[in-house]
Amino acid sequence: EAGVVQSPRYKIIEKKQPVAFWCNPISGHNTLYWYRQNLGQGPELLIRYENEEAVDDSQLPKDRFSAERLKGVDSTLKIQPAELGDSAVYLCASSSPEGLAIHTSTDTQYFGPGTRLTVL
Amino acid sequence: DAKTTQPPSMDCAEGRAANLPCNHSTISGNEYVYWYRQIHSQGPQYIIHGLKNNETNEMASLIITEDRKSSTLILPHATLRDTAVYYCTRINFNKFYFGSGTKLNVKP
C-alpha cells in the first residue's frame, strides 16, 4: 500500500515569493493534516481536514497561509508571500479514525516525507 | 495542558534494550499515548500506541504505569538503524501534541 505522498521534497525561494505544497494521502483516509516542523522541534499542527471540510485551522496563520482539499482527497498548502521565518519542514499526514471522528481518542496518523522549505 | 516530557537524548549500545521514558502526568482517562520516531530527513513513523494495558508489536513494547502518568517505550534489541528522535505524544480531540522528543543514539 502506498504511503502519503508529498511534493516537492525540497523548495528554495526568496522572501515575498509564493510557494505551494501538494499532498496525496493514503487511499481511503478521510482525515488529512498539515504540520510544520521547525528545526529541532516536534511537528505542530496547522490544519486538519475531514474530507473536504477544514475542521481545525486554529493554528494556521491565515494572513499568508491557505489550504484546500477540494475533492476530499489531495490537498494543497500555500504560502503567499513567504517570509524568512517560514523556513521549515511541512509535513502532511492522513488517518482513518474509527468511531466518531471528532471525539475519538485513537487516531493513528501516517506521515509523508515532508517538504523542506528554505526562504532566502 | 497536553504536553509530554522526555529526556532530550539517550545512548544505547547496539544489541541492548533501549528504554525510553515519557512523563504525561496530566493525561485524561480517554487519551491514548502514541509513540512515533523520526529518522533524519524523513517524516515521523508510527511505532505503537496504548491506553492502559501494556502493548507489544513487531517494532517495540509499550509499558504504561498503572496511574497512566508515565510510560516507557522498549526497543528490545536496538540496532544502528534505530538511531532517531523518538516522540511520545498524546492525542486530544484528534490533535497530537509533539514535544521535542528524545534523540536516541545507538552506538556499535
Coordinates of N, CA and C in Angstrom, one line a residue:
Chain A
E1 N 0.9 -1.2 0.0 CA 0.0 0.0 0.0 C 0.9 1.2 0.0
A2 N 0.6 2.2 -0.9 CA 1.4 3.4 -1.0 C 1.1 4.3 0.2
G3 N 2.2 5.0 0.7 CA 2.1 5.8 1.8 C 1.6 7.2 1.4
V4 N 1.8 8.2 2.3 CA 1.4 9.6 2.0 C 2.5 10.1 1.1
V5 N 2.1 10.7 0.0 CA 3.0 11.3 -1.0 C 3.0 12.8 -0.9
Q6 N 4.2 13.4 -0.9 CA 4.3 14.8 -0.9 C 5.2 15.3 -2.0
S7 N 4.9 16.5 -2.5 CA 5.9 17.1 -3.4 C 5.8 18.6 -3.4
P8 N 6.9 19.3 -3.7 CA 8.2 18.7 -3.9 C 8.8 18.3 -2.6
R9 N 10.0 17.7 -2.6 CA 10.7 17.3 -1.4 C 11.5 18.5 -0.8
Y10 N 11.9 19.3 -1.7 CA 12.7 20.5 -1.3 C 12.3 21.7 -2.2
K11 N 12.3 22.9 -1.5 CA 12.0 24.1 -2.2 C 12.7 25.2 -1.6
I12 N 13.4 26.0 -2.5 CA 14.1 27.1 -2.1 C 13.6 28.3 -2.8
I13 N 13.2 29.3 -2.1 CA 12.6 30.5 -2.7 C 13.1 31.8 -2.0
E14 N 12.9 32.9 -2.6 CA 13.2 34.2 -2.0 C 12.0 34.7 -1.2
K15 N 12.3 35.5 -0.2 CA 11.2 36.0 0.6 C 10.3 36.8 -0.3
K16 N 9.0 36.9 0.1 CA 7.9 37.6 -0.6 C 7.4 36.8 -1.8
Q17 N 8.1 35.6 -2.2 CA 7.6 34.8 -3.3 C 6.5 33.9 -2.7
P18 N 5.6 33.4 -3.6 CA 4.6 32.4 -3.2 C 5.2 31.0 -3.3
V19 N 4.6 30.1 -2.6 CA 5.0 28.7 -2.7 C 3.8 27.8 -2.4
A20 N 3.8 26.6 -3.0 CA 2.7 25.7 -2.7 C 3.3 24.3 -2.5
F21 N 2.6 23.5 -1.6 CA 3.0 22.2 -1.4 C 1.8 21.3 -1.6
W22 N 2.1 20.1 -2.1 CA 1.0 19.2 -2.5 C 1.1 17.9 -1.7
C23 N -0.1 17.3 -1.4 CA -0.1 16.1 -0.6 C -1.2 15.2 -1.1
N24 N -0.8 13.9 -1.3 CA -1.8 12.8 -1.6 C -1.8 11.8 -0.5
P25 N -2.9 11.7 0.2 CA -3.0 10.9 1.4 C -3.1 9.4 1.0
I26 N -3.0 8.6 2.0 CA -3.2 7.1 1.8 C -4.7 6.9 1.3
S27 N -4.8 6.0 0.4 CA -6.1 5.8 -0.2 C -7.1 5.4 0.9
G28 N -8.3 6.0 0.9 CA -9.3 5.7 1.8 C -9.3 6.5 3.1
H29 N -8.2 7.2 3.3 CA -8.1 8.0 4.5 C -8.9 9.3 4.3
N30 N -9.9 9.6 5.2 CA -10.7 10.7 5.1 C -10.1 12.0 5.8
T31 N -9.2 11.7 6.7 CA -8.7 12.8 7.5 C -7.3 13.2 7.0
L32 N -7.0 14.4 6.8 CA -5.7 14.9 6.3 C -5.3 16.0 7.2
Y33 N -4.0 16.0 7.5 CA -3.4 17.0 8.4 C -2.2 17.7 7.7
W34 N -2.0 18.9 8.0 CA -0.7 19.6 7.6 C -0.1 20.1 8.9
Y35 N 1.2 19.8 9.0 CA 2.0 20.1 10.1 C 3.2 21.0 9.7
R36 N 3.7 21.8 10.5 CA 5.0 22.5 10.3 C 6.0 22.0 11.4
Q37 N 7.2 21.8 11.0 CA 8.2 21.3 11.9 C 9.5 22.2 11.8
N38 N 9.7 23.0 12.8 CA 10.9 23.8 12.8 C 12.1 23.0 13.3
L39 N 13.3 23.4 13.0 CA 14.5 22.7 13.3 C 14.6 22.4 14.8
G40 N 14.8 21.1 15.1 CA 15.0 20.7 16.5 C 13.7 20.6 17.3
Q41 N 12.6 20.8 16.7 CA 11.3 20.7 17.4 C 10.4 19.6 16.8
G42 N 9.4 19.3 17.5 CA 8.4 18.4 17.0 C 7.4 19.1 16.1
P43 N 6.7 18.3 15.3 CA 5.7 18.9 14.4 C 4.6 19.6 15.2
E44 N 4.1 20.7 14.5 CA 3.0 21.5 15.1 C 1.9 21.5 14.0
L45 N 0.6 21.2 14.5 CA -0.5 21.1 13.6 C -0.8 22.5 13.0
L46 N -1.0 22.6 11.7 CA -1.5 23.8 11.1 C -3.0 23.7 10.8
I47 N -3.4 22.6 10.2 CA -4.8 22.4 9.8 C -5.2 21.0 9.7
R48 N -6.4 20.7 10.0 CA -6.9 19.3 9.8 C -8.2 19.3 9.0
Y49 N -8.3 18.4 8.0 CA -9.5 18.2 7.2 C -10.2 16.9 7.5
E50 N -11.5 17.0 7.5 CA -12.3 15.8 7.5 C -13.0 15.8 6.1
N51 N -12.6 14.9 5.2 CA -13.0 15.0 3.8 C -12.6 16.4 3.3
E52 N -13.5 17.1 2.7 CA -13.1 18.4 2.2 C -13.3 19.6 3.1
E53 N -13.7 19.3 4.4 CA -14.0 20.4 5.3 C -12.8 20.6 6.3
A54 N -12.4 21.8 6.4 CA -11.4 22.2 7.4 C -12.0 22.3 8.8
V55 N -11.8 21.3 9.6 CA -12.4 21.2 10.9 C -11.6 21.9 12.0
D56 N -10.3 22.1 11.8 CA -9.5 22.7 12.8 C -8.4 23.5 12.0
D57 N -8.5 24.8 11.9 CA -7.5 25.6 11.3 C -7.0 26.7 12.3
S58 N -7.2 26.4 13.6 CA -6.9 27.5 14.6 C -5.4 27.9 14.6
Q59 N -4.5 27.0 14.2 CA -3.1 27.3 14.2 C -2.6 27.7 12.9
L60 N -3.4 27.9 11.9 CA -3.0 28.3 10.5 C -2.9 29.9 10.5
P61 N -1.7 30.4 10.2 CA -1.6 31.9 10.0 C -2.4 32.3 8.8
K62 N -3.6 32.8 9.0 CA -4.4 33.0 7.8 C -4.1 34.2 7.0
D63 N -3.2 35.1 7.5 CA -2.9 36.2 6.7 C -2.1 35.8 5.5
R64 N -1.3 34.8 5.6 CA -0.4 34.4 4.5 C -0.6 32.9 4.1
F65 N -1.1 32.1 4.9 CA -1.3 30.7 4.6 C -2.7 30.4 4.2
S66 N -2.8 29.5 3.2 CA -4.1 29.0 2.8 C -4.0 27.5 2.5
A67 N -5.1 26.8 2.6 CA -5.1 25.4 2.2 C -6.4 25.0 1.6
E68 N -6.3 24.0 0.8 CA -7.6 23.5 0.2 C -7.5 22.0 0.0
R69 N -8.7 21.4 0.0 CA -8.8 19.9 -0.3 C -10.2 19.8 -1.0
L70 N -10.2 20.2 -2.2 CA -11.4 20.4 -3.0 C -12.3 19.2 -3.1
K71 N -11.7 18.0 -3.4 CA -12.5 16.8 -3.7 C -12.3 15.8 -2.5
G72 N -11.8 16.3 -1.4 CA -11.6 15.4 -0.3 C -10.6 14.4 -0.4
V73 N -9.6 14.6 -1.3 CA -8.5 13.6 -1.5 C -7.2 14.4 -1.3
D74 N -6.7 14.9 -2.5 CA -5.4 15.6 -2.5 C -5.6 17.0 -1.8
S75 N -4.5 17.5 -1.3 CA -4.6 18.8 -0.6 C -3.4 19.6 -1.0
T76 N -3.6 20.9 -1.0 CA -2.5 21.9 -1.3 C -2.4 22.9 -0.2
L77 N -1.2 23.2 0.3 CA -0.9 24.2 1.2 C -0.1 25.3 0.6
K78 N -0.6 26.5 0.7 CA 0.1 27.7 0.0 C 0.5 28.7 1.0
I79 N 1.6 29.3 0.7 CA 2.1 30.5 1.5 C 2.3 31.6 0.5
Q80 N 1.7 32.8 0.8 CA 1.9 33.9 -0.1 C 1.7 35.2 0.7
P81 N 2.7 36.0 0.9 CA 4.1 35.8 0.5 C 4.9 35.1 1.6
A82 N 5.9 34.4 1.2 CA 6.7 33.7 2.2 C 7.6 34.7 2.9
E83 N 7.9 34.4 4.2 CA 8.8 35.2 5.0 C 10.0 34.3 5.4
L84 N 11.0 34.9 5.9 CA 12.2 34.1 6.3 C 11.8 33.1 7.4
G85 N 11.0 33.5 8.3 CA 10.6 32.6 9.4 C 9.7 31.4 9.0
D86 N 9.4 31.4 7.7 CA 8.6 30.2 7.2 C 9.5 29.0 6.9
S87 N 10.8 29.2 6.9 CA 11.7 28.1 6.6 C 11.4 27.0 7.6
A88 N 11.1 25.8 7.1 CA 10.7 24.7 8.0 C 10.5 23.5 7.1
V89 N 10.1 22.4 7.7 CA 9.7 21.2 7.0 C 8.1 21.2 7.2
Y90 N 7.5 21.0 6.0 CA 6.0 21.0 6.1 C 5.6 19.5 5.8
L91 N 4.9 19.0 6.8 CA 4.5 17.6 6.8 C 3.0 17.4 6.6
C92 N 2.7 16.4 5.8 CA 1.3 16.0 5.6 C 1.1 14.6 6.2
A93 N 0.0 14.4 6.8 CA -0.4 13.2 7.4 C -1.8 12.8 7.1
S94 N -2.1 11.5 7.2 CA -3.5 11.2 7.0 C -3.9 10.0 7.9
S95 N -5.2 9.9 8.2 CA -5.7 8.9 9.1 C -7.1 8.5 8.7
S96 N -7.5 7.4 9.3 CA -8.9 6.9 9.1 C -9.4 6.5 10.4
P97 N -9.8 7.5 11.3 CA -10.2 7.2 12.6 C -11.4 6.3 12.7
E98 N -11.5 5.5 13.6 CA -12.6 4.6 13.8 C -13.6 5.3 14.8
G99 N -14.8 5.0 14.7 CA -15.8 5.7 15.6 C -16.1 7.1 15.2
L100 N -16.5 7.9 16.2 CA -16.8 9.3 15.9 C -15.5 10.0 15.7
A101 N -15.4 10.6 14.5 CA -14.1 11.2 14.1 C -13.6 12.3 15.0
I102 N -14.6 13.1 15.5 CA -14.1 14.3 16.2 C -13.7 13.9 17.7
H103 N -14.4 13.0 18.3 CA -14.2 12.8 19.7 C -13.4 11.5 20.0
T104 N -13.0 10.8 18.9 CA -12.2 9.6 19.2 C -10.9 10.0 19.8
S105 N -10.4 9.2 20.6 CA -9.1 9.4 21.2 C -8.0 8.5 20.6
T106 N -8.4 7.7 19.6 CA -7.4 6.9 18.9 C -7.5 7.4 17.4
D107 N -6.3 7.7 16.9 CA -6.2 8.3 15.6 C -4.8 8.1 15.1
T108 N -4.5 7.0 14.6 CA -3.1 6.7 14.1 C -2.9 7.5 12.8
Q109 N -2.0 8.4 12.9 CA -1.7 9.3 11.7 C -0.4 8.8 11.0
Y110 N -0.5 8.8 9.7 CA 0.7 8.3 8.9 C 1.2 9.5 8.2
F111 N 2.5 9.7 8.3 CA 3.1 10.9 7.8 C 3.8 10.7 6.4
G112 N 3.8 11.7 5.6 CA 4.6 11.7 4.4 C 6.0 12.2 4.7
P113 N 6.9 12.2 3.7 CA 8.3 12.5 3.9 C 8.6 14.0 4.2
G114 N 7.6 14.9 3.9 CA 7.7 16.3 4.1 C 8.3 17.0 3.0
T115 N 8.1 18.4 3.0 CA 8.7 19.3 2.1 C 9.6 20.2 2.9
R116 N 10.9 20.3 2.6 CA 11.8 21.2 3.3 C 11.8 22.5 2.5
L117 N 11.3 23.6 3.2 CA 11.2 24.9 2.6 C 12.3 25.8 3.1
T118 N 13.1 26.4 2.2 CA 14.1 27.3 2.6 C 13.8 28.7 2.0
V119 N 13.6 29.7 2.8 CA 13.3 31.0 2.3 C 14.5 31.9 2.5
L120 N 15.0 32.5 1.4 CA 16.2 33.3 1.4 C 15.9 34.8 1.5
Chain B
D1 N -3.4 21.2 29.5 CA -2.1 21.1 29.1 C -1.9 19.6 28.6
A2 N -1.6 19.5 27.3 CA -1.5 18.2 26.7 C 0.0 17.8 26.4
K3 N 0.9 18.4 27.2 CA 2.3 18.1 26.9 C 2.8 16.8 27.5
T4 N 3.9 16.4 26.9 CA 4.6 15.2 27.5 C 6.0 15.7 27.7
T5 N 6.7 15.0 28.6 CA 8.1 15.3 29.0 C 9.0 14.1 28.7
Q6 N 10.1 14.3 28.0 CA 11.0 13.3 27.6 C 12.4 13.8 27.8
P7 N 13.4 12.9 28.1 CA 14.8 13.4 28.2 C 15.2 13.8 26.8
P8 N 16.1 14.8 26.6 CA 16.5 15.2 25.3 C 17.3 14.2 24.5
S9 N 18.1 13.4 25.2 CA 18.9 12.4 24.5 C 19.2 11.2 25.4
M10 N 19.5 10.1 24.7 CA 19.9 8.9 25.4 C 20.9 8.1 24.5
D11 N 21.7 7.4 25.1 CA 22.6 6.5 24.4 C 22.3 5.0 24.7
C12 N 22.5 4.2 23.7 CA 22.3 2.7 23.9 C 23.3 1.9 23.1
A13 N 23.8 0.9 23.6 CA 24.7 0.0 22.9 C 23.9 -0.9 21.9
E14 N 24.5 -1.1 20.7 CA 23.8 -1.9 19.8 C 23.6 -3.3 20.3
G15 N 22.4 -3.9 20.1 CA 22.1 -5.2 20.6 C 21.4 -5.2 22.0
R16 N 21.5 -4.1 22.7 CA 21.0 -4.0 24.0 C 19.6 -3.4 23.9
A17 N 18.8 -3.5 25.0 CA 17.5 -2.9 25.0 C 17.6 -1.4 25.2
A18 N 16.7 -0.7 24.5 CA 16.6 0.8 24.7 C 15.3 1.0 25.4
N19 N 15.4 1.7 26.5 CA 14.2 2.1 27.3 C 14.0 3.6 27.3
L20 N 13.0 4.0 26.7 CA 12.8 5.5 26.5 C 11.6 5.9 27.4
P21 N 11.8 6.7 28.4 CA 10.8 7.1 29.3 C 10.0 8.4 28.8
C22 N 8.8 8.5 29.3 CA 7.9 9.6 29.0 C 7.0 9.9 30.1
N23 N 6.9 11.2 30.5 CA 6.0 11.6 31.5 C 4.8 12.3 30.9
H24 N 3.6 11.9 31.3 CA 2.4 12.5 30.8 C 1.4 12.6 31.9
S25 N 1.8 13.3 33.0 CA 1.1 13.3 34.2 C -0.3 13.9 34.2
T26 N -0.6 14.7 33.1 CA -1.9 15.3 33.1 C -2.8 14.6 32.1
I27 N -2.5 13.4 31.7 CA -3.3 12.7 30.7 C -4.6 12.4 31.3
S28 N -5.7 12.5 30.4 CA -7.0 12.2 30.9 C -7.4 10.7 30.5
G29 N -8.5 10.3 31.1 CA -8.8 8.9 31.0 C -9.0 8.3 29.7
N30 N -9.4 9.1 28.7 CA -9.6 8.5 27.4 C -8.6 8.9 26.3
E31 N -7.5 9.4 26.8 CA -6.4 9.8 25.9 C -5.4 8.6 25.7
Y32 N -5.1 8.3 24.5 CA -4.1 7.3 24.2 C -2.7 7.9 24.2
V33 N -1.7 7.1 24.5 CA -0.3 7.5 24.4 C 0.2 6.9 23.1
Y34 N 0.8 7.8 22.3 CA 1.3 7.3 21.0 C 2.8 7.5 21.0
W35 N 3.5 6.7 20.3 CA 5.0 6.8 20.1 C 5.2 6.8 18.6
Y36 N 6.0 7.8 18.2 CA 6.5 7.9 16.8 C 8.0 8.1 16.9
R37 N 8.7 7.8 15.8 CA 10.1 8.1 15.7 C 10.3 8.8 14.3
Q38 N 11.4 9.6 14.3 CA 11.7 10.3 13.1 C 13.2 10.2 12.8
I39 N 13.5 9.5 11.7 CA 14.8 9.4 11.3 C 15.1 10.6 10.4
H40 N 16.4 11.0 10.4 CA 16.8 12.2 9.7 C 16.2 12.3 8.3
S41 N 15.6 13.5 8.0 CA 15.1 13.8 6.7 C 13.9 13.0 6.3
Q42 N 13.2 12.3 7.3 CA 12.0 11.6 6.9 C 10.9 12.1 7.8
G43 N 9.7 11.7 7.4 CA 8.5 12.1 8.3 C 8.4 11.1 9.5
P44 N 7.7 11.5 10.5 CA 7.6 10.7 11.7 C 6.9 9.3 11.3
Q45 N 7.4 8.3 11.9 CA 7.0 6.9 11.7 C 6.2 6.4 12.9
Y46 N 5.0 5.9 12.7 CA 4.3 5.3 13.8 C 5.0 4.1 14.4
I47 N 5.0 4.0 15.7 CA 5.6 2.8 16.3 C 4.5 2.0 17.1
I48 N 3.8 2.6 18.0 CA 2.9 1.9 18.9 C 2.0 2.9 19.6
H49 N 0.9 2.4 20.1 CA 0.1 3.3 21.0 C -0.6 2.4 22.0
G50 N -1.1 3.0 23.1 CA -1.8 2.3 24.1 C -2.6 3.2 25.0
L51 N -3.5 2.6 25.8 CA -4.4 3.3 26.7 C -4.1 3.0 28.1
K52 N -4.2 1.7 28.5 CA -4.0 1.3 29.9 C -3.1 0.1 29.9
N53 N -3.3 -0.9 29.1 CA -2.6 -2.1 29.1 C -1.2 -2.0 28.4
N54 N -0.3 -2.8 28.7 CA 1.0 -2.8 28.0 C 0.7 -3.4 26.6
E55 N 1.4 -2.9 25.7 CA 1.3 -3.3 24.3 C 2.6 -3.7 23.7
T56 N 2.5 -4.7 22.7 CA 3.7 -5.1 22.0 C 3.4 -5.3 20.6
N57 N 4.3 -4.9 19.7 CA 4.1 -5.2 18.3 C 5.5 -5.6 17.8
E58 N 5.6 -5.7 16.5 CA 6.9 -6.2 15.9 C 8.0 -5.2 16.0
M59 N 7.7 -3.9 16.4 CA 8.7 -2.9 16.5 C 9.2 -2.7 17.9
A60 N 8.2 -2.7 18.9 CA 8.5 -2.3 20.2 C 7.5 -2.8 21.2
S61 N 7.8 -2.5 22.5 CA 6.8 -2.7 23.5 C 6.6 -1.4 24.3
L62 N 5.3 -1.3 24.7 CA 4.9 0.0 25.5 C 4.5 -0.4 26.8
I63 N 5.1 0.1 27.8 CA 4.7 -0.2 29.2 C 4.1 1.1 29.8
I64 N 2.9 1.0 30.2 CA 2.2 2.2 30.8 C 2.0 1.9 32.3
T65 N 2.3 2.9 33.1 CA 2.2 2.7 34.6 C 0.7 2.6 34.9
E66 N 0.4 2.1 36.0 CA -1.0 1.9 36.4 C -1.8 3.2 36.6
D67 N -1.1 4.2 37.0 CA -1.7 5.5 37.1 C -1.7 6.3 35.8
R68 N -1.1 5.7 34.8 CA -1.1 6.3 33.5 C -0.3 7.6 33.4
K69 N 0.4 8.0 34.4 CA 1.1 9.2 34.3 C 2.5 9.1 33.6
S70 N 2.9 8.0 33.3 CA 4.2 7.8 32.6 C 4.1 6.5 31.8
S71 N 5.0 6.4 30.8 CA 5.2 5.2 30.0 C 6.6 5.1 29.6
T72 N 6.9 3.9 29.1 CA 8.3 3.6 28.6 C 8.2 2.8 27.3
L73 N 8.9 3.3 26.3 CA 9.0 2.5 25.1 C 10.2 1.7 25.1
I74 N 10.1 0.4 24.8 CA 11.2 -0.5 24.9 C 11.5 -1.1 23.5
L75 N 12.7 -0.8 23.0 CA 13.2 -1.5 21.8 C 14.1 -2.6 22.3
P76 N 13.7 -3.9 22.1 CA 14.3 -5.0 22.8 C 15.8 -5.2 22.4
H77 N 16.1 -5.0 21.1 CA 17.4 -5.2 20.6 C 17.8 -4.1 19.7
A78 N 18.3 -3.0 20.2 CA 18.5 -1.8 19.4 C 19.6 -2.1 18.3
T79 N 19.3 -1.6 17.1 CA 20.3 -1.6 16.0 C 20.7 -0.2 15.7
L80 N 21.7 -0.1 14.9 CA 22.1 1.3 14.4 C 21.0 2.0 13.7
R81 N 20.2 1.2 13.0 CA 19.1 1.9 12.3 C 18.0 2.4 13.2
D82 N 18.0 2.1 14.4 CA 17.1 2.7 15.4 C 17.5 4.1 15.9
T83 N 18.6 4.5 15.5 CA 19.0 5.9 15.8 C 18.1 6.9 15.2
A84 N 17.4 7.7 16.0 CA 16.3 8.6 15.6 C 15.9 9.4 16.7
V85 N 15.0 10.3 16.5 CA 14.3 11.1 17.5 C 13.0 10.4 17.8
Y86 N 12.7 10.1 19.0 CA 11.5 9.4 19.4 C 10.6 10.3 20.2
Y87 N 9.4 10.4 19.7 CA 8.4 11.3 20.2 C 7.3 10.5 21.0
C88 N 7.1 10.9 22.2 CA 5.9 10.4 22.9 C 4.8 11.5 22.8
T89 N 3.7 11.1 22.4 CA 2.6 12.1 22.2 C 1.3 11.6 22.8
R90 N 0.4 12.5 23.0 CA -0.9 12.1 23.4 C -1.9 12.8 22.4
I91 N -3.0 12.2 22.2 CA -4.0 12.8 21.3 C -5.1 13.3 22.0
N92 N -5.5 14.6 21.7 CA -6.6 15.2 22.4 C -7.5 15.8 21.3
F93 N -8.7 15.2 21.1 CA -9.6 15.7 20.0 C -8.9 15.7 18.7
N94 N -8.3 14.6 18.3 CA -7.6 14.4 17.0 C -6.4 15.3 16.9
K95 N -5.9 15.9 17.9 CA -4.7 16.7 17.8 C -3.6 16.1 18.6
F96 N -2.5 15.8 17.9 CA -1.3 15.4 18.5 C -0.5 16.6 19.0
Y97 N 0.1 16.4 20.2 CA 1.0 17.4 20.7 C 2.3 16.8 20.8
F98 N 3.2 17.2 19.9 CA 4.6 16.7 19.9 C 5.5 17.6 20.7
G99 N 6.3 17.1 21.6 CA 7.3 17.8 22.2 C 8.6 17.8 21.4
S100 N 9.7 17.9 22.0 CA 11.0 17.9 21.3 C 11.6 16.5 21.1
G101 N 11.0 15.5 21.8 CA 11.4 14.1 21.7 C 12.7 13.8 22.4
T102 N 13.1 12.5 22.2 CA 14.3 12.0 22.8 C 15.2 11.6 21.6
K103 N 16.4 12.1 21.5 CA 17.3 11.7 20.5 C 18.0 10.4 21.0
L104 N 17.7 9.3 20.4 CA 18.4 8.0 20.7 C 19.6 7.8 19.8
N105 N 20.7 7.6 20.5 CA 21.9 7.3 19.7 C 22.3 5.9 20.0
V106 N 22.2 5.0 19.0 CA 22.6 3.6 19.2 C 24.1 3.5 18.7
K107 N 24.9 3.0 19.6 CA 26.3 3.0 19.3 C 26.8 1.6 19.1
P108 N 27.8 1.4 18.2 CA 28.3 0.0 18.0 C 29.1 -0.5 19.1

